[in-house]
């Protein structure tokens, strides 16, 4: 199993956590998103992922892209421990929390969006920080409210074992700190993060622990 990844990519971070939770061995192939204009844009990597994004996972001769699709693949192929609850409504709840991060927060403050804002729309670094802070705050506020009112609230986003929601949340909090977001307003989220990062699967997936970390 081979993971094309960048240490600071939150989408790659998600997949590393999922692989670790599953206890799967994998080889990391670093794709530097900034060096030389971005190694992801080179013809060799575009053959692997035409979107020129990380992560991509190669397993059993097939290449999979998009972090949530990869994680659901892992959960179906390697079902223990599960990343989603078995009840359909509970599963939908966990997916909705994961998608707040993966679809509503992350895409509009990731690298290629920020590069476009800066280079093509002439926004300053301060403008970029305010942009990212706005969308992160909006999404985390909604997620905090969901967590506080969730009937299955435990040590993690849903119950007492990590799910897809926690896997998406922790990397986003690393992004939030890079943009100097005030996370003190989200005590439920902060408590969940504390439980997550105490697990080796999360701790060993952290950006600073990766072979390409800078």
PDB file of C-alpha atoms in Angstrom:
ATOM      1  CA  UNK A   1       0.000   0.000   0.000  1.00  0.00           C
ATOM      2  CA  UNK A   2       1.415   3.356  -1.060  1.00  0.00           C
ATOM      3  CA  UNK A   3       0.232   6.800   0.102  1.00  0.00           C
ATOM      4  CA  UNK A   4       1.117   9.880  -1.934  1.00  0.00           C
ATOM      5  CA  UNK A   5       1.098  12.578   0.681  1.00  0.00           C
ATOM      6  CA  UNK A   6       2.353  15.962   1.870  1.00  0.00           C
ATOM      7  CA  UNK A   7       3.114  16.289   5.566  1.00  0.00           C
ATOM      8  CA  UNK A   8       1.096  19.490   6.056  1.00  0.00           C
ATOM      9  CA  UNK A   9      -1.868  18.498   3.874  1.00  0.00           C
ATOM     10  CA  UNK A  10      -4.881  18.031   6.123  1.00  0.00           C
ATOM     11  CA  UNK A  11      -6.497  15.647   3.630  1.00  0.00           C
ATOM     12  CA  UNK A  12      -3.353  13.495   3.706  1.00  0.00           C
ATOM     13  CA  UNK A  13      -3.343  13.773   7.506  1.00  0.00           C
ATOM     14  CA  UNK A  14      -6.867  12.306   7.581  1.00  0.00           C
ATOM     15  CA  UNK A  15      -5.856   9.269   5.567  1.00  0.00           C
ATOM     16  CA  UNK A  16      -2.757   8.697   7.696  1.00  0.00           C
ATOM     17  CA  UNK A  17      -4.961   8.629  10.805  1.00  0.00           C
ATOM     18  CA  UNK A  18      -7.371   6.161   9.165  1.00  0.00           C
ATOM     19  CA  UNK A  19      -4.545   3.871   8.061  1.00  0.00           C
ATOM     20  CA  UNK A  20      -3.055   3.978  11.550  1.00  0.00           C
ATOM     21  CA  UNK A  21      -6.387   3.236  13.225  1.00  0.00           C
ATOM     22  CA  UNK A  22      -6.765   0.233  10.929  1.00  0.00           C
ATOM     23  CA  UNK A  23      -3.265  -0.939  11.795  1.00  0.00           C
ATOM     24  CA  UNK A  24      -2.250  -1.023   8.133  1.00  0.00           C
ATOM     25  CA  UNK A  25       1.319  -0.770   6.895  1.00  0.00           C
ATOM     26  CA  UNK A  26       1.932   1.669   4.064  1.00  0.00           C
ATOM     27  CA  UNK A  27       4.740   3.404   2.242  1.00  0.00           C
ATOM     28  CA  UNK A  28       4.666   7.185   2.056  1.00  0.00           C
ATOM     29  CA  UNK A  29       5.627   8.922  -1.176  1.00  0.00           C
ATOM     30  CA  UNK A  30       6.082  12.634  -0.431  1.00  0.00           C
ATOM     31  CA  UNK A  31       4.637  15.087  -2.957  1.00  0.00           C
ATOM     32  CA  UNK A  32       5.821  18.581  -2.057  1.00  0.00           C
ATOM     33  CA  UNK A  33       3.035  21.058  -2.756  1.00  0.00           C
ATOM     34  CA  UNK A  34       5.288  24.132  -2.863  1.00  0.00           C
ATOM     35  CA  UNK A  35       8.719  23.044  -4.103  1.00  0.00           C
ATOM     36  CA  UNK A  36       9.400  23.975  -7.702  1.00  0.00           C
ATOM     37  CA  UNK A  37       5.937  25.415  -8.125  1.00  0.00           C
ATOM     38  CA  UNK A  38       4.369  22.229  -6.741  1.00  0.00           C
ATOM     39  CA  UNK A  39       5.409  18.657  -7.477  1.00  0.00           C
ATOM     40  CA  UNK A  40       1.740  17.716  -7.765  1.00  0.00           C
ATOM     41  CA  UNK A  41       1.595  19.516 -11.118  1.00  0.00           C
ATOM     42  CA  UNK A  42       4.351  17.412 -12.699  1.00  0.00           C
ATOM     43  CA  UNK A  43       3.385  14.939 -15.434  1.00  0.00           C
ATOM     44  CA  UNK A  44       4.429  11.925 -13.349  1.00  0.00           C
ATOM     45  CA  UNK A  45       2.038  12.734 -10.518  1.00  0.00           C
ATOM     46  CA  UNK A  46      -0.754  13.890 -12.831  1.00  0.00           C
ATOM     47  CA  UNK A  47      -0.789  10.356 -14.244  1.00  0.00           C
ATOM     48  CA  UNK A  48      -1.511   9.155 -10.708  1.00  0.00           C
ATOM     49  CA  UNK A  49      -4.057  11.863  -9.868  1.00  0.00           C
ATOM     50  CA  UNK A  50      -5.327  14.054 -12.727  1.00  0.00           C
ATOM     51  CA  UNK A  51      -6.630  16.528 -10.134  1.00  0.00           C
ATOM     52  CA  UNK A  52      -3.059  17.223  -9.022  1.00  0.00           C
ATOM     53  CA  UNK A  53      -4.066  16.972  -5.369  1.00  0.00           C
ATOM     54  CA  UNK A  54      -2.979  14.839  -2.446  1.00  0.00           C
ATOM     55  CA  UNK A  55      -3.604  12.316  -1.112  1.00  0.00           C
ATOM     56  CA  UNK A  56      -3.723   9.385  -3.484  1.00  0.00           C
ATOM     57  CA  UNK A  57      -3.664   5.805  -2.239  1.00  0.00           C
ATOM     58  CA  UNK A  58      -2.380   2.881  -4.264  1.00  0.00           C
ATOM     59  CA  UNK A  59      -3.641  -0.473  -3.030  1.00  0.00           C
ATOM     60  CA  UNK A  60      -3.708  -3.811  -4.801  1.00  0.00           C
ATOM     61  CA  UNK A  61      -2.926  -2.244  -8.166  1.00  0.00           C
ATOM     62  CA  UNK A  62      -5.606   0.462  -7.998  1.00  0.00           C
ATOM     63  CA  UNK A  63      -5.213   4.167  -7.296  1.00  0.00           C
ATOM     64  CA  UNK A  64      -7.838   5.960  -5.224  1.00  0.00           C
ATOM     65  CA  UNK A  65      -8.187   9.713  -4.727  1.00  0.00           C
ATOM     66  CA  UNK A  66     -10.197  12.065  -2.475  1.00  0.00           C
ATOM     67  CA  UNK A  67      -9.640  11.506   1.238  1.00  0.00           C
ATOM     68  CA  UNK A  68     -13.211  10.647   2.219  1.00  0.00           C
ATOM     69  CA  UNK A  69     -13.549   8.151  -0.621  1.00  0.00           C
ATOM     70  CA  UNK A  70     -10.238   6.596   0.426  1.00  0.00           C
ATOM     71  CA  UNK A  71     -11.329   6.323   4.057  1.00  0.00           C
ATOM     72  CA  UNK A  72     -14.667   4.747   3.178  1.00  0.00           C
ATOM     73  CA  UNK A  73     -12.790   2.283   0.950  1.00  0.00           C
ATOM     74  CA  UNK A  74     -10.492   1.414   3.846  1.00  0.00           C
ATOM     75  CA  UNK A  75     -13.477   0.979   6.150  1.00  0.00           C
ATOM     76  CA  UNK A  76     -15.188  -1.416   3.759  1.00  0.00           C
ATOM     77  CA  UNK A  77     -12.104  -3.413   2.822  1.00  0.00           C
ATOM     78  CA  UNK A  78     -10.574  -3.483   6.303  1.00  0.00           C
ATOM     79  CA  UNK A  79     -13.662  -3.263   8.550  1.00  0.00           C
ATOM     80  CA  UNK A  80     -12.016  -3.481  11.972  1.00  0.00           C
ATOM     81  CA  UNK A  81     -12.081  -1.188  13.804  1.00  0.00           C
ATOM     82  CA  UNK A  82     -15.032   0.529  12.099  1.00  0.00           C
ATOM     83  CA  UNK A  83     -14.865   4.231  11.281  1.00  0.00           C
ATOM     84  CA  UNK A  84     -18.656   4.557  11.068  1.00  0.00           C
ATOM     85  CA  UNK A  85     -21.441   3.314  13.372  1.00  0.00           C
ATOM     86  CA  UNK A  86     -23.737   0.577  12.091  1.00  0.00           C
ATOM     87  CA  UNK A  87     -27.094   2.329  12.536  1.00  0.00           C
ATOM     88  CA  UNK A  88     -28.054   4.247   9.360  1.00  0.00           C
ATOM     89  CA  UNK A  89     -29.127   7.406  11.198  1.00  0.00           C
ATOM     90  CA  UNK A  90     -26.017   7.375  13.375  1.00  0.00           C
ATOM     91  CA  UNK A  91     -23.884   6.809  10.287  1.00  0.00           C
ATOM     92  CA  UNK A  92     -25.500   9.806   8.598  1.00  0.00           C
ATOM     93  CA  UNK A  93     -24.846  11.945  11.689  1.00  0.00           C
ATOM     94  CA  UNK A  94     -21.152  11.050  11.756  1.00  0.00           C
ATOM     95  CA  UNK A  95     -20.848  11.647   8.012  1.00  0.00           C
ATOM     96  CA  UNK A  96     -22.531  15.043   8.395  1.00  0.00           C
ATOM     97  CA  UNK A  97     -19.980  16.103  11.019  1.00  0.00           C
ATOM     98  CA  UNK A  98     -17.116  14.896   8.834  1.00  0.00           C
ATOM     99  CA  UNK A  99     -18.542  16.720   5.817  1.00  0.00           C
ATOM    100  CA  UNK A 100     -18.828  20.027   7.686  1.00  0.00           C
ATOM    101  CA  UNK A 101     -15.045  19.920   7.823  1.00  0.00           C
ATOM    102  CA  UNK A 102     -14.218  18.197   4.551  1.00  0.00           C
ATOM    103  CA  UNK A 103     -16.735  20.021   2.337  1.00  0.00           C
ATOM    104  CA  UNK A 104     -17.644  23.279   4.067  1.00  0.00           C
ATOM    105  CA  UNK A 105     -14.450  24.406   5.820  1.00  0.00           C
ATOM    106  CA  UNK A 106     -11.390  22.855   4.255  1.00  0.00           C
ATOM    107  CA  UNK A 107     -11.900  23.399   0.493  1.00  0.00           C
ATOM    108  CA  UNK A 108     -12.168  27.193   0.682  1.00  0.00           C
ATOM    109  CA  UNK A 109      -9.044  27.667   2.793  1.00  0.00           C
ATOM    110  CA  UNK A 110      -6.733  25.107   1.229  1.00  0.00           C
ATOM    111  CA  UNK A 111      -3.550  25.949  -0.624  1.00  0.00           C
ATOM    112  CA  UNK A 112      -4.782  26.313  -4.188  1.00  0.00           C
ATOM    113  CA  UNK A 113      -7.640  28.618  -3.167  1.00  0.00           C
ATOM    114  CA  UNK A 114      -5.295  30.826  -1.132  1.00  0.00           C
ATOM    115  CA  UNK A 115      -2.777  30.946  -3.990  1.00  0.00           C
ATOM    116  CA  UNK A 116      -5.549  32.045  -6.364  1.00  0.00           C
ATOM    117  CA  UNK A 117      -6.741  34.737  -3.964  1.00  0.00           C
ATOM    118  CA  UNK A 118      -3.219  36.077  -3.536  1.00  0.00           C
ATOM    119  CA  UNK A 119      -1.863  35.834  -7.081  1.00  0.00           C
ATOM    120  CA  UNK A 120      -4.948  36.504  -9.190  1.00  0.00           C
ATOM    121  CA  UNK A 121      -7.150  38.596  -6.919  1.00  0.00           C
ATOM    122  CA  UNK A 122      -4.230  40.454  -5.272  1.00  0.00           C
ATOM    123  CA  UNK A 123      -5.258  39.767  -1.691  1.00  0.00           C
ATOM    124  CA  UNK A 124      -2.714  40.422   1.072  1.00  0.00           C
ATOM    125  CA  UNK A 125      -1.527  37.842   3.609  1.00  0.00           C
ATOM    126  CA  UNK A 126      -3.710  39.559   6.218  1.00  0.00           C
ATOM    127  CA  UNK A 127      -6.683  39.244   3.884  1.00  0.00           C
ATOM    128  CA  UNK A 128      -5.966  35.539   3.423  1.00  0.00           C
ATOM    129  CA  UNK A 129      -5.830  34.991   7.175  1.00  0.00           C
ATOM    130  CA  UNK A 130      -9.143  36.780   7.681  1.00  0.00           C
ATOM    131  CA  UNK A 131     -10.681  34.750   4.841  1.00  0.00           C
ATOM    132  CA  UNK A 132      -9.555  31.449   6.362  1.00  0.00           C
ATOM    133  CA  UNK A 133     -10.537  32.474   9.889  1.00  0.00           C
ATOM    134  CA  UNK A 134     -14.051  33.393   8.733  1.00  0.00           C
ATOM    135  CA  UNK A 135     -14.812  30.031   7.148  1.00  0.00           C
ATOM    136  CA  UNK A 136     -13.128  27.993   9.876  1.00  0.00           C
ATOM    137  CA  UNK A 137     -15.029  29.865  12.580  1.00  0.00           C
ATOM    138  CA  UNK A 138     -18.334  29.438  10.747  1.00  0.00           C
ATOM    139  CA  UNK A 139     -17.912  25.691  10.374  1.00  0.00           C
ATOM    140  CA  UNK A 140     -16.535  24.997  13.836  1.00  0.00           C
ATOM    141  CA  UNK A 141     -19.343  27.018  15.436  1.00  0.00           C
ATOM    142  CA  UNK A 142     -21.918  24.776  13.769  1.00  0.00           C
ATOM    143  CA  UNK A 143     -19.980  21.638  14.659  1.00  0.00           C
ATOM    144  CA  UNK A 144     -19.646  22.696  18.308  1.00  0.00           C
ATOM    145  CA  UNK A 145     -23.418  23.146  18.518  1.00  0.00           C
ATOM    146  CA  UNK A 146     -23.976  19.705  16.993  1.00  0.00           C
ATOM    147  CA  UNK A 147     -21.569  18.070  19.423  1.00  0.00           C
ATOM    148  CA  UNK A 148     -23.042  19.715  22.499  1.00  0.00           C
ATOM    149  CA  UNK A 149     -26.557  18.578  21.565  1.00  0.00           C
ATOM    150  CA  UNK A 150     -25.632  15.117  20.242  1.00  0.00           C
ATOM    151  CA  UNK A 151     -27.414  12.294  22.121  1.00  0.00           C
ATOM    152  CA  UNK A 152     -24.433   9.953  21.641  1.00  0.00           C
ATOM    153  CA  UNK A 153     -21.835  12.396  22.906  1.00  0.00           C
ATOM    154  CA  UNK A 154     -18.840  10.673  24.479  1.00  0.00           C
ATOM    155  CA  UNK A 155     -15.097  11.204  24.509  1.00  0.00           C
ATOM    156  CA  UNK A 156     -15.145  11.558  20.722  1.00  0.00           C
ATOM    157  CA  UNK A 157     -17.484  13.165  18.214  1.00  0.00           C
ATOM    158  CA  UNK A 158     -19.776  10.141  18.432  1.00  0.00           C
ATOM    159  CA  UNK A 159     -19.490   7.814  21.395  1.00  0.00           C
ATOM    160  CA  UNK A 160     -16.263   6.606  22.949  1.00  0.00           C
ATOM    161  CA  UNK A 161     -14.324   5.471  19.892  1.00  0.00           C
ATOM    162  CA  UNK A 162     -12.977   7.613  17.057  1.00  0.00           C
ATOM    163  CA  UNK A 163     -14.957   7.845  13.833  1.00  0.00           C
ATOM    164  CA  UNK A 164     -14.696   9.529  10.466  1.00  0.00           C
ATOM    165  CA  UNK A 165     -15.761  12.777  12.159  1.00  0.00           C
ATOM    166  CA  UNK A 166     -12.780  12.819  14.530  1.00  0.00           C
ATOM    167  CA  UNK A 167     -10.423  11.895  11.694  1.00  0.00           C
ATOM    168  CA  UNK A 168     -11.565  14.980   9.769  1.00  0.00           C
ATOM    169  CA  UNK A 169     -11.690  17.274  12.789  1.00  0.00           C
ATOM    170  CA  UNK A 170      -8.152  16.930  14.167  1.00  0.00           C
ATOM    171  CA  UNK A 171      -6.310  17.936  10.963  1.00  0.00           C
ATOM    172  CA  UNK A 172      -8.639  20.914  10.572  1.00  0.00           C
ATOM    173  CA  UNK A 173      -7.698  22.120  14.031  1.00  0.00           C
ATOM    174  CA  UNK A 174      -4.049  22.068  12.989  1.00  0.00           C
ATOM    175  CA  UNK A 175      -5.030  24.290  10.058  1.00  0.00           C
ATOM    176  CA  UNK A 176      -7.009  26.560  12.364  1.00  0.00           C
ATOM    177  CA  UNK A 177      -3.934  27.152  14.508  1.00  0.00           C
ATOM    178  CA  UNK A 178      -1.853  27.991  11.441  1.00  0.00           C
ATOM    179  CA  UNK A 179      -4.351  30.766  10.721  1.00  0.00           C
ATOM    180  CA  UNK A 180      -4.344  31.949  14.363  1.00  0.00           C
ATOM    181  CA  UNK A 181      -7.986  31.075  14.978  1.00  0.00           C
ATOM    182  CA  UNK A 182      -9.326  31.452  18.504  1.00  0.00           C
ATOM    183  CA  UNK A 183     -10.288  27.897  19.447  1.00  0.00           C
ATOM    184  CA  UNK A 184     -11.140  28.673  23.073  1.00  0.00           C
ATOM    185  CA  UNK A 185     -14.734  29.277  21.971  1.00  0.00           C
ATOM    186  CA  UNK A 186     -15.116  25.558  21.202  1.00  0.00           C
ATOM    187  CA  UNK A 187     -14.683  23.638  24.492  1.00  0.00           C
ATOM    188  CA  UNK A 188     -16.398  20.475  23.263  1.00  0.00           C
ATOM    189  CA  UNK A 189     -14.167  20.342  20.202  1.00  0.00           C
ATOM    190  CA  UNK A 190     -11.068  20.981  22.305  1.00  0.00           C
ATOM    191  CA  UNK A 191     -11.981  18.152  24.688  1.00  0.00           C
ATOM    192  CA  UNK A 192     -12.428  15.766  21.770  1.00  0.00           C
ATOM    193  CA  UNK A 193      -9.075  16.775  20.320  1.00  0.00           C
ATOM    194  CA  UNK A 194      -7.392  16.008  23.649  1.00  0.00           C
ATOM    195  CA  UNK A 195      -8.791  12.461  23.593  1.00  0.00           C
ATOM    196  CA  UNK A 196      -7.832  11.989  19.948  1.00  0.00           C
ATOM    197  CA  UNK A 197      -4.208  13.110  20.145  1.00  0.00           C
ATOM    198  CA  UNK A 198      -3.661  10.816  23.143  1.00  0.00           C
ATOM    199  CA  UNK A 199      -4.081   7.866  20.753  1.00  0.00           C
ATOM    200  CA  UNK A 200      -0.956   6.718  18.868  1.00  0.00           C
ATOM    201  CA  UNK A 201      -2.925   6.510  15.600  1.00  0.00           C
ATOM    202  CA  UNK A 202      -3.519  10.259  15.739  1.00  0.00           C
ATOM    203  CA  UNK A 203      -0.217  11.256  17.322  1.00  0.00           C
ATOM    204  CA  UNK A 204       1.863   9.322  14.772  1.00  0.00           C
ATOM    205  CA  UNK A 205      -0.061  10.861  11.877  1.00  0.00           C
ATOM    206  CA  UNK A 206       0.752  14.447  12.939  1.00  0.00           C
ATOM    207  CA  UNK A 207       2.556  16.578  10.351  1.00  0.00           C
ATOM    208  CA  UNK A 208       5.702  16.981  12.435  1.00  0.00           C
ATOM    209  CA  UNK A 209       6.078  13.190  12.674  1.00  0.00           C
ATOM    210  CA  UNK A 210       6.182  12.609   8.907  1.00  0.00           C
ATOM    211  CA  UNK A 211       9.350  11.756   6.951  1.00  0.00           C
ATOM    212  CA  UNK A 212       8.961  14.845   4.726  1.00  0.00           C
ATOM    213  CA  UNK A 213       8.301  17.254   7.633  1.00  0.00           C
ATOM    214  CA  UNK A 214      10.103  20.588   7.468  1.00  0.00           C
TER     215      UNK A 214
END
